[in-house]
XYZ file of C-alpha atoms in Angstrom:
602
model
C 23.189 1.544 35.322
C 20.515 3.096 33.415
C 18.125 1.881 31.445
C 18.645 1.907 27.947
C 16.220 4.299 27.138
C 18.128 6.653 28.840
C 21.715 6.064 27.428
C 22.029 2.790 29.124
C 21.877 -0.460 30.664
C 18.634 -1.855 32.412
C 19.133 -1.340 36.476
C 20.794 -4.187 38.051
C 17.089 -5.683 40.376
C 15.864 -5.902 36.471
C 18.804 -7.767 35.384
C 18.792 -10.113 38.295
C 14.737 -10.758 37.085
C 16.436 -11.871 33.551
C 19.018 -14.211 34.994
C 18.679 -17.687 35.587
C 20.117 -19.245 33.191
C 22.551 -22.547 33.706
C 26.132 -22.885 32.682
C 25.028 -25.471 29.642
C 23.764 -22.479 27.758
C 27.290 -20.714 27.445
C 28.857 -24.138 26.529
C 25.937 -24.445 23.558
C 26.177 -20.756 22.395
C 29.964 -21.236 22.661
C 29.177 -24.494 20.158
C 27.327 -22.449 17.785
C 30.043 -19.261 17.751
C 32.790 -21.535 16.951
C 30.562 -22.965 14.135
C 29.951 -19.848 12.270
C 33.738 -19.096 12.423
C 34.876 -22.528 11.388
C 36.820 -22.395 8.127
C 34.982 -24.587 5.105
C 35.947 -27.795 5.001
C 36.899 -28.231 0.929
C 34.741 -31.106 0.554
C 31.763 -30.695 1.986
C 30.896 -27.555 -0.253
C 26.947 -28.962 -0.338
C 26.573 -28.513 3.687
C 28.626 -25.303 3.625
C 26.738 -22.044 4.275
C 27.342 -19.526 0.978
C 29.307 -17.617 2.113
C 31.780 -20.424 3.396
C 31.638 -21.322 -0.283
C 32.811 -18.108 -1.826
C 36.101 -17.601 -0.480
C 38.413 -18.746 2.125
C 40.262 -14.983 2.181
C 38.301 -14.884 5.740
C 37.092 -16.733 8.478
C 34.007 -14.750 9.562
C 30.071 -15.008 9.311
C 29.449 -13.084 6.071
C 33.500 -12.275 5.538
C 33.370 -13.583 1.991
C 31.410 -11.868 -1.264
C 30.661 -12.482 -4.775
C 31.993 -10.395 -7.651
C 28.703 -8.739 -7.659
C 27.897 -6.277 -10.443
C 31.417 -6.980 -11.889
C 29.939 -10.477 -13.275
C 28.066 -11.406 -16.464
C 25.196 -12.259 -14.487
C 24.646 -9.069 -12.681
C 25.316 -7.154 -15.990
C 21.255 -8.768 -16.883
C 20.262 -6.028 -14.252
C 18.148 -3.066 -16.128
C 15.976 -0.621 -14.385
C 14.383 2.455 -15.789
C 14.506 5.229 -13.392
C 11.667 7.056 -15.139
C 9.617 4.661 -14.720
C 10.888 3.380 -11.400
C 10.736 6.163 -8.907
C 10.525 6.965 -5.574
C 8.775 6.701 -2.835
C 7.523 3.162 -3.544
C 10.551 2.034 -6.432
C 14.036 2.968 -6.753
C 16.321 1.219 -8.892
C 20.406 -0.104 -7.937
C 22.215 2.560 -8.099
C 25.786 3.621 -6.953
C 23.922 7.614 -6.825
C 22.252 8.817 -4.302
C 18.463 9.075 -4.457
C 16.639 12.463 -5.136
C 19.258 13.828 -7.568
C 20.952 15.054 -4.563
C 24.925 15.878 -4.925
C 27.287 13.025 -2.692
C 28.355 16.256 -1.116
C 25.247 17.585 -0.294
C 23.966 13.872 0.850
C 24.343 12.617 4.559
C 26.469 9.938 5.137
C 24.581 7.382 7.240
C 26.054 4.809 9.472
C 24.150 1.928 10.132
C 25.003 -0.217 13.177
C 23.175 -3.570 12.985
C 23.690 -6.619 15.023
C 22.536 -10.344 14.782
C 21.298 -13.166 16.670
C 20.664 -12.923 20.684
C 19.548 -10.791 22.833
C 20.652 -10.652 26.029
C 22.346 -8.378 29.143
C 25.769 -9.594 27.323
C 25.014 -8.150 23.709
C 22.879 -5.085 25.015
C 25.632 -4.011 27.040
C 28.008 -3.969 23.384
C 25.659 -1.960 21.882
C 24.981 0.660 25.136
C 28.945 0.902 25.170
C 29.107 1.561 21.915
C 26.375 4.112 21.157
C 24.932 5.407 24.378
C 26.387 8.133 24.482
C 26.788 9.226 20.895
C 24.462 11.810 19.426
C 23.323 12.501 15.956
C 23.704 16.265 14.549
C 20.086 17.054 15.426
C 21.297 16.068 19.158
C 19.545 12.437 18.961
C 21.059 9.525 20.157
C 21.668 6.945 17.762
C 19.334 4.188 17.189
C 20.507 0.401 15.678
C 18.802 -2.358 14.198
C 18.720 -5.781 15.702
C 18.143 -8.892 13.759
C 16.998 -10.804 16.737
C 16.605 -14.953 16.518
C 15.120 -16.977 19.332
C 17.659 -19.295 20.645
C 19.539 -17.461 24.018
C 17.470 -13.959 23.798
C 15.304 -13.080 26.605
C 12.369 -11.394 25.374
C 11.904 -8.280 27.813
C 14.859 -7.497 27.307
C 13.460 -7.266 22.974
C 10.769 -5.153 24.307
C 13.004 -2.541 26.298
C 15.854 -2.860 23.292
C 12.492 -2.107 21.532
C 11.004 0.839 23.192
C 14.346 2.676 23.591
C 13.555 3.185 20.314
C 15.884 0.758 18.419
C 14.787 -1.753 16.042
C 14.298 -4.930 16.289
C 14.120 -7.245 12.744
C 13.682 -11.192 11.878
C 16.498 -13.380 11.590
C 14.591 -16.441 11.950
C 13.593 -18.386 15.153
C 16.439 -21.098 14.934
C 19.363 -19.352 13.089
C 19.342 -21.892 10.115
C 20.378 -21.084 6.453
C 18.455 -21.095 3.508
C 17.186 -24.161 2.100
C 17.222 -25.646 5.451
C 16.460 -29.016 4.614
C 15.807 -31.112 7.907
C 18.344 -34.023 7.771
C 21.254 -30.771 6.697
C 19.526 -29.281 9.456
C 20.268 -31.472 12.154
C 23.774 -32.005 11.418
C 24.412 -28.231 11.536
C 22.771 -27.313 14.672
C 23.153 -30.505 16.726
C 26.195 -28.894 17.965
C 24.612 -25.935 19.384
C 21.168 -26.686 20.151
C 21.180 -29.543 22.022
C 17.879 -30.120 24.927
C 14.633 -29.384 24.637
C 14.459 -27.145 21.731
C 16.299 -28.505 19.430
C 14.300 -31.968 20.347
C 10.810 -29.972 19.945
C 11.813 -28.474 16.777
C 12.512 -31.847 15.303
C 10.834 -34.533 16.893
C 9.075 -36.478 14.428
C 10.649 -35.316 11.286
C 13.182 -38.036 9.934
C 15.473 -38.113 7.371
C 12.798 -39.574 4.738
C 10.757 -35.959 5.796
C 13.683 -33.941 5.117
C 11.829 -32.441 1.889
C 10.354 -29.723 3.419
C 11.676 -25.833 2.928
C 10.486 -24.223 6.375
C 12.068 -21.106 5.716
C 8.199 -19.313 5.785
C 7.816 -20.928 9.352
C 11.010 -19.774 10.553
C 10.754 -16.462 9.345
C 7.124 -16.028 10.219
C 7.063 -18.165 13.223
C 9.633 -15.320 14.493
C 7.350 -12.912 13.630
C 4.733 -14.269 15.501
C 6.569 -14.970 18.562
C 8.255 -11.545 18.864
C 4.855 -10.132 18.590
C 3.391 -12.071 21.231
C 6.464 -12.341 23.889
C 7.956 -9.118 23.139
C 5.324 -6.857 22.412
C 6.741 -5.692 19.101
C 3.903 -4.644 16.764
C 4.038 -6.662 13.465
C 4.051 -3.264 11.479
C 7.621 -2.771 13.085
C 8.850 -5.999 12.080
C 10.060 -4.947 8.637
C 13.468 -6.044 8.384
C 14.792 -9.680 7.601
C 18.548 -10.871 7.508
C 19.202 -14.529 6.489
C 21.396 -16.827 9.042
C 24.885 -17.030 7.706
C 23.275 -15.036 5.083
C 22.316 -18.001 3.166
C 19.098 -16.541 1.230
C 17.713 -18.260 -1.918
C 14.269 -16.626 -4.178
C 12.320 -18.470 -2.003
C 13.346 -16.499 1.025
C 12.831 -13.582 -0.898
C 9.517 -14.644 -2.048
C 8.544 -15.437 1.520
C 9.344 -11.676 2.899
C 7.165 -10.454 -0.306
C 4.477 -12.202 0.413
C 4.709 -11.985 4.131
C 4.467 -8.040 4.085
C 8.297 -7.496 4.873
C 9.855 -3.542 3.828
C 13.316 -4.821 3.255
C 16.036 -7.554 3.183
C 19.592 -7.127 4.663
C 21.525 -10.487 3.094
C 23.086 -9.063 -0.535
C 26.418 -7.951 -0.465
C 28.807 -5.833 -2.477
C 32.131 -6.883 -3.561
C 33.693 -4.274 -4.562
C 35.225 -1.256 -3.416
C 32.517 1.857 -3.005
C 34.906 4.324 -5.257
C 35.864 2.564 -8.183
C 34.441 2.020 -11.391
C 31.664 -0.448 -12.189
C 31.232 -1.292 -8.220
C 28.118 -3.016 -6.782
C 28.216 -0.365 -3.709
C 24.533 0.502 -4.568
C 22.170 2.281 -1.913
C 19.017 0.640 -1.247
C 16.836 -0.186 -4.175
C 13.413 -2.155 -3.981
C 13.380 -5.466 -6.201
C 10.967 -4.069 -8.593
C 13.545 -5.595 -11.073
C 14.984 -8.646 -9.217
C 18.528 -8.611 -7.007
C 21.388 -6.825 -8.763
C 23.907 -8.411 -5.900
C 25.154 -11.612 -5.241
C 24.219 -12.688 -8.846
C 26.778 -15.467 -9.070
C 25.844 -17.021 -5.662
C 22.775 -17.243 -6.065
C 20.366 -18.966 -8.459
C 16.681 -16.914 -10.019
C 17.136 -13.561 -8.640
C 19.465 -11.892 -10.717
C 18.413 -10.835 -14.702
C 15.005 -9.616 -13.286
C 14.485 -13.077 -12.963
C 12.526 -12.499 -9.733
C 10.671 -9.214 -9.222
C 9.135 -8.250 -6.235
C 7.626 -5.106 -6.116
C 8.137 -2.683 -3.192
C 10.291 -5.364 -1.090
C 13.592 -2.930 -0.994
C 17.132 -4.239 -0.297
C 19.458 -3.076 1.998
C 22.941 -4.034 0.623
C 25.901 -5.174 3.397
C 28.767 -2.754 2.459
C 32.181 -4.850 2.999
C 35.358 -3.398 4.286
C 38.601 -3.678 2.156
C 42.227 -3.784 3.519
C 43.963 -0.973 2.602
C 45.027 -0.927 -0.931
C 44.018 -4.425 -1.705
C 40.378 -5.250 -3.114
C 40.756 -8.700 -2.936
C 40.672 -9.209 1.038
C 37.574 -8.216 2.400
C 35.391 -8.377 5.659
C 32.206 -8.379 6.053
C 30.811 -8.999 9.171
C 32.801 -8.505 12.722
C 35.919 -7.938 10.842
C 37.771 -6.912 14.218
C 37.777 -11.244 14.600
C 39.979 -11.378 11.355
C 43.151 -10.364 12.737
C 45.013 -9.754 16.018
C 46.145 -6.553 15.067
C 43.588 -4.170 16.187
C 45.862 -0.843 14.337
C 45.197 -3.361 10.909
C 41.710 -3.202 11.885
C 41.015 -0.394 12.192
C 43.046 0.835 8.884
C 40.842 -1.458 7.061
C 37.544 0.698 8.438
C 39.223 3.882 8.072
C 40.067 3.352 4.376
C 36.663 2.144 3.267
C 34.692 4.405 5.574
C 36.663 7.257 3.523
C 35.772 5.314 0.098
C 32.222 5.532 0.584
C 32.443 9.751 2.490
C 34.728 10.866 -0.567
C 32.936 8.946 -3.201
C 28.878 8.622 -3.657
C 28.255 8.443 0.302
C 26.646 5.416 0.517
C 25.528 4.099 3.754
C 28.532 2.171 6.064
C 27.580 -0.810 7.864
C 29.464 -2.236 10.939
C 28.059 -5.782 10.993
C 28.133 -6.974 14.189
C 27.551 -10.317 16.390
C 27.970 -8.462 19.523
C 28.527 -11.483 21.581
C 31.738 -11.568 20.376
C 32.367 -8.071 21.796
C 30.831 -9.286 25.241
C 32.950 -8.536 28.345
C 33.128 -11.825 30.970
C 31.473 -14.214 28.339
C 32.595 -17.378 29.694
C 35.093 -18.744 27.155
C 35.252 -16.006 24.901
C 38.895 -14.344 24.756
C 38.933 -10.594 26.612
C 37.253 -8.264 24.113
C 38.753 -4.989 25.288
C 41.445 -4.196 22.637
C 38.587 -4.441 20.178
C 36.036 -2.317 21.453
C 38.413 0.091 22.457
C 39.368 0.329 18.592
C 35.531 0.785 17.205
C 35.348 3.211 19.750
C 38.603 5.110 18.500
C 37.077 4.234 15.215
C 33.279 5.803 15.770
C 34.950 8.618 17.329
C 37.061 9.284 14.413
C 34.074 9.094 11.732
C 32.056 11.566 14.059
C 34.851 14.679 13.299
C 33.216 14.339 9.764
C 30.766 16.811 9.064
C 27.050 15.266 8.259
C 27.659 11.707 9.501
C 24.188 10.004 10.816
C 23.874 7.149 12.939
C 20.530 5.592 11.787
C 18.894 2.446 11.957
C 17.935 0.714 8.740
C 13.955 1.853 8.747
C 15.490 5.391 9.236
C 17.681 4.601 6.350
C 15.025 3.710 4.042
C 12.200 6.596 5.107
C 15.154 8.719 3.926
C 15.409 6.915 1.039
C 11.490 7.418 0.606
C 12.049 11.312 0.982
C 15.282 12.446 0.337
C 16.447 15.312 2.254
C 19.729 17.259 1.526
C 22.188 18.123 4.701
C 20.822 21.345 5.178
C 17.238 19.740 5.659
C 17.623 16.536 7.003
C 17.552 17.685 10.829
C 13.827 18.046 9.901
C 13.314 14.614 8.543
C 10.482 13.143 10.657
C 12.432 9.723 11.096
C 15.311 11.210 12.723
C 13.544 12.891 15.399
C 14.301 12.294 19.005
C 11.747 9.807 20.043
C 11.117 9.131 24.068
C 7.634 7.811 24.970
C 5.839 10.024 27.603
C 4.864 7.506 30.118
C 4.398 8.718 33.342
C 7.081 6.978 35.564
C 4.714 6.582 38.553
C 2.919 4.015 36.706
C 3.384 0.430 37.556
C 3.306 -1.394 34.695
C 5.206 -4.063 32.329
C 6.021 -1.888 29.182
C 9.919 -1.818 28.755
C 10.587 1.139 30.591
C 12.389 0.220 33.599
C 10.675 3.169 35.189
C 7.283 1.463 34.839
C 8.298 -2.379 35.235
C 10.563 -2.934 37.977
C 9.270 -6.072 39.873
C 6.764 -6.964 37.143
C 8.477 -8.973 35.144
C 7.739 -12.790 34.778
C 10.512 -15.509 34.681
C 9.432 -18.141 32.464
C 11.189 -21.214 33.364
C 12.539 -22.740 30.879
C 16.227 -24.648 31.091
C 17.834 -23.446 27.803
C 18.110 -20.141 28.234
C 16.996 -17.102 30.495
C 13.555 -15.634 29.456
C 11.575 -12.504 30.910
C 8.558 -11.672 29.834
C 6.148 -8.939 30.572
C 3.440 -10.853 28.476
C 3.136 -14.353 29.798
C 5.218 -17.697 30.033
C 4.317 -20.395 27.481
C 3.513 -23.325 28.421
C 6.168 -24.780 25.865
C 9.247 -22.643 24.596
C 7.823 -21.530 21.466
C 9.334 -23.639 17.911
C 8.516 -22.764 14.700
C 5.682 -25.102 13.800
C 4.130 -23.552 17.651
C 5.773 -20.041 17.991
C 2.886 -19.062 20.035
C 2.237 -21.857 22.833
C -0.709 -21.446 25.143
C -0.276 -19.613 28.046
C 1.221 -21.050 31.372
C -1.472 -19.358 33.624
C -0.209 -20.723 36.954
C 2.755 -18.214 36.560
C 0.751 -15.427 35.668
C -1.878 -14.167 33.734
C -0.909 -11.472 30.781
C -2.576 -10.047 28.161
C -1.164 -9.778 24.535
C -0.594 -6.132 23.249
C -3.879 -5.350 20.985
C -4.006 -3.462 18.169
C -4.725 -0.005 18.792
C -2.423 0.510 22.084
C 1.611 1.284 21.277
C 4.237 -1.372 23.290
C 4.764 1.664 25.975
C 1.399 2.530 26.736
C 0.023 -0.821 27.531
C -0.402 -2.575 30.485
C -0.025 -6.237 29.585
C -1.972 -7.190 33.865
C -4.482 -4.958 33.820
C -5.404 -5.550 30.029
C -5.781 -1.470 29.188
C -4.074 1.125 27.224
C -2.909 3.957 29.851
C -3.117 6.798 26.783
C -6.117 8.364 25.401
C -4.741 11.020 24.199
C -4.639 11.449 20.419
C -0.592 12.083 20.215
C -1.374 8.061 21.245
C -3.173 6.998 18.357
C -2.178 3.595 16.834
C -3.101 0.800 14.592
C -1.306 -2.105 14.306
C -1.124 -3.882 11.014
C -2.261 -7.425 9.712
C 0.332 -9.853 8.325
C -0.299 -12.464 5.996
C 1.802 -14.982 7.880
C -0.149 -17.779 7.944
C -2.713 -19.309 10.870
C -0.117 -20.362 13.366
C -3.044 -19.277 16.569
C -4.088 -21.587 18.985
C -7.558 -20.864 20.465
C -7.970 -17.027 21.550
C -8.796 -16.250 25.171
C -10.522 -13.001 26.198
C -7.823 -9.948 27.504
C -8.083 -10.777 31.148
C -7.429 -14.440 30.681
C -5.309 -14.008 27.619
C -3.740 -17.810 27.616
C -3.879 -18.337 23.695
C -1.740 -17.956 20.661
C -1.891 -14.101 21.066
C -4.550 -12.506 21.684
C -4.798 -8.970 19.414
C -1.358 -10.374 18.567
C -1.953 -10.491 14.641
C -3.173 -7.647 13.112
C -4.294 -4.712 10.711
C -1.385 -5.240 7.756
C -0.614 -3.200 4.563
C -0.372 -7.283 2.665
C 1.809 -6.783 0.142
C 1.465 -10.495 -0.719
C -0.609 -12.905 -2.731
C -2.535 -15.876 -1.379
C -2.073 -16.759 2.504
C -4.314 -16.567 5.835
C -4.277 -13.139 7.421
C -3.232 -13.326 10.902
C -5.719 -11.348 13.184
C -6.089 -10.769 16.541
C -8.613 -9.012 18.711
C -11.122 -6.792 17.360
C -10.952 -3.297 18.763
C -14.112 -2.314 20.974
C -14.697 1.170 22.479
C -11.154 2.846 24.048
C -7.894 1.789 23.287
C -6.359 -1.280 24.715
C -9.733 -2.936 24.696
C -10.531 -6.250 22.610
C -12.947 -8.743 21.892
C -11.185 -11.524 21.213
C -12.653 -16.031 20.862
C -12.522 -17.647 24.284
C -12.602 -20.504 26.358
C -15.824 -20.290 28.166
C -14.614 -18.313 31.705
C -17.172 -20.267 33.927
C -14.596 -23.373 33.400
C -12.250 -23.837 36.080
C -8.466 -22.793 35.790
C -7.309 -26.111 35.601
C -10.514 -27.199 32.892
C -9.233 -24.140 30.533
C -5.368 -24.904 30.823
C -6.389 -29.244 29.979
C -8.368 -27.909 27.019
C -5.839 -25.393 25.975
C -3.077 -27.971 26.171
C -5.574 -30.604 24.276
C -6.222 -28.151 21.618
C -2.485 -27.284 21.296
C -1.473 -30.710 21.669
C -4.030 -31.233 18.261
C -2.568 -28.956 16.023
C 1.009 -30.041 16.902
C -0.289 -33.819 15.505
C -1.803 -31.781 12.704
C 1.044 -30.138 11.677
C 3.250 -33.117 11.910
C 1.147 -35.102 9.573
C 1.168 -32.281 7.198
C 4.590 -32.172 7.223
C 4.535 -36.104 6.841
C 2.511 -35.384 3.538
């Protein structure tokens, strides 16, 4: 098999390096999948995700949607499009940006995935997209909203280096607001063993007072940056698990320097009057979707300048606007010809109307072949291939990741200009195939991945194994140097060109110029090491960003010295023995964890 970068999966030798999770992983993951698909209990609304409370027409995550702008609440949205102008501000609108006519506007399709990145899920996305081409000949890219549980971080690196977008889905897949007592009961079916115990150790119901959203969201940023080598500047998007979000969720995103959220949903067909199937818009004037479901976000109550909302557009059953589907609609009927009809009619409501982006929002594990305990998904997979083949018979259809969509939104190009849009060009890192570096490319990294010995899931890694699994309270534990020493990505070298074993940037050409950004996501760091021994929180992990927010601590990492990829970092004296260094680091990490616990107690 080929690598995702060339349109396929990683070679079998690399897949073997990444395997090792026990059978209990499958059982626990299946528990969580069942939990997400169960109908809501009628007498337990307080503990049920909001999408389940909205309707019982469908059983999938995010399936049931509010009335959106058809409600009196949403009518309170106002925006002056003479002062809210691109590229930094855009009003919620059903019309294409840039005053383009619908017929001269590209029809974008966004394929997104939620949850874990692993061999099963990547195979699904590869199956759906790898053989397709956009009108300019480039392979389509997609957005993966990734959470820690069951993810293999080396595959996150691979998928990112292949040109796809990695976005935030929290560390442990919890909704908002995640009171600890509620989280324990909700997650107990899906998170047993060491991960669950570490996250909730010491947090008794009497301490279930605290909104852990910032640590869940920002901790995931820190872990993805440190252990998958994703630059913070590239971690731009967020989707709330189970689409449970609140005003505090959106405020956290704004403060932490995110570009966009994609948790809000439309509720009406794209081609009807007063639809809330909006093009992406900024929250300078508040949210215009989900106004009956989420308090304090609409009618201008929450103004977050520059933070975009990429609404999720629902799929409707043909000629029936009351039966709606959002995520994984192929799980809502056993008749795939029926689902295909839903998808086709909903797509046409976009294409023949104002060309709002059309989304396929997936949990790809449901389409995985040979995943233990899941029904054979062949019929669903073949139906999706048929649908995607069909939409590509229409002119001006483009598959894009959310970052590409927003880049186009800020600088709209018509159908006869879009092929030259910088964000939609083919992107293939020009890395010397003979180099042996762990960088997310199969041609370079074979034999260099570290196998981290966590019992909950298989985790291979280019950037060093932590001594304990990451948690929201400690997303970047100290490095386990007995398994091999690796440097973390510095501020001035992009992922495919960085050698974490030699701590060097392999490209000095101007075409490789790169500067990461600092994000105001709080100070998670344990003592940092020098780049060669990289045993701290993340040498060079938390870097240069436009901090759109207000007063949080800026996470900064390595300070650039001469030459790309070389860094100066706070270090534990190198003359100490390896054992002494490790003891110091473990002690410091324990002290930090205890301090965090005391803060939570207070």
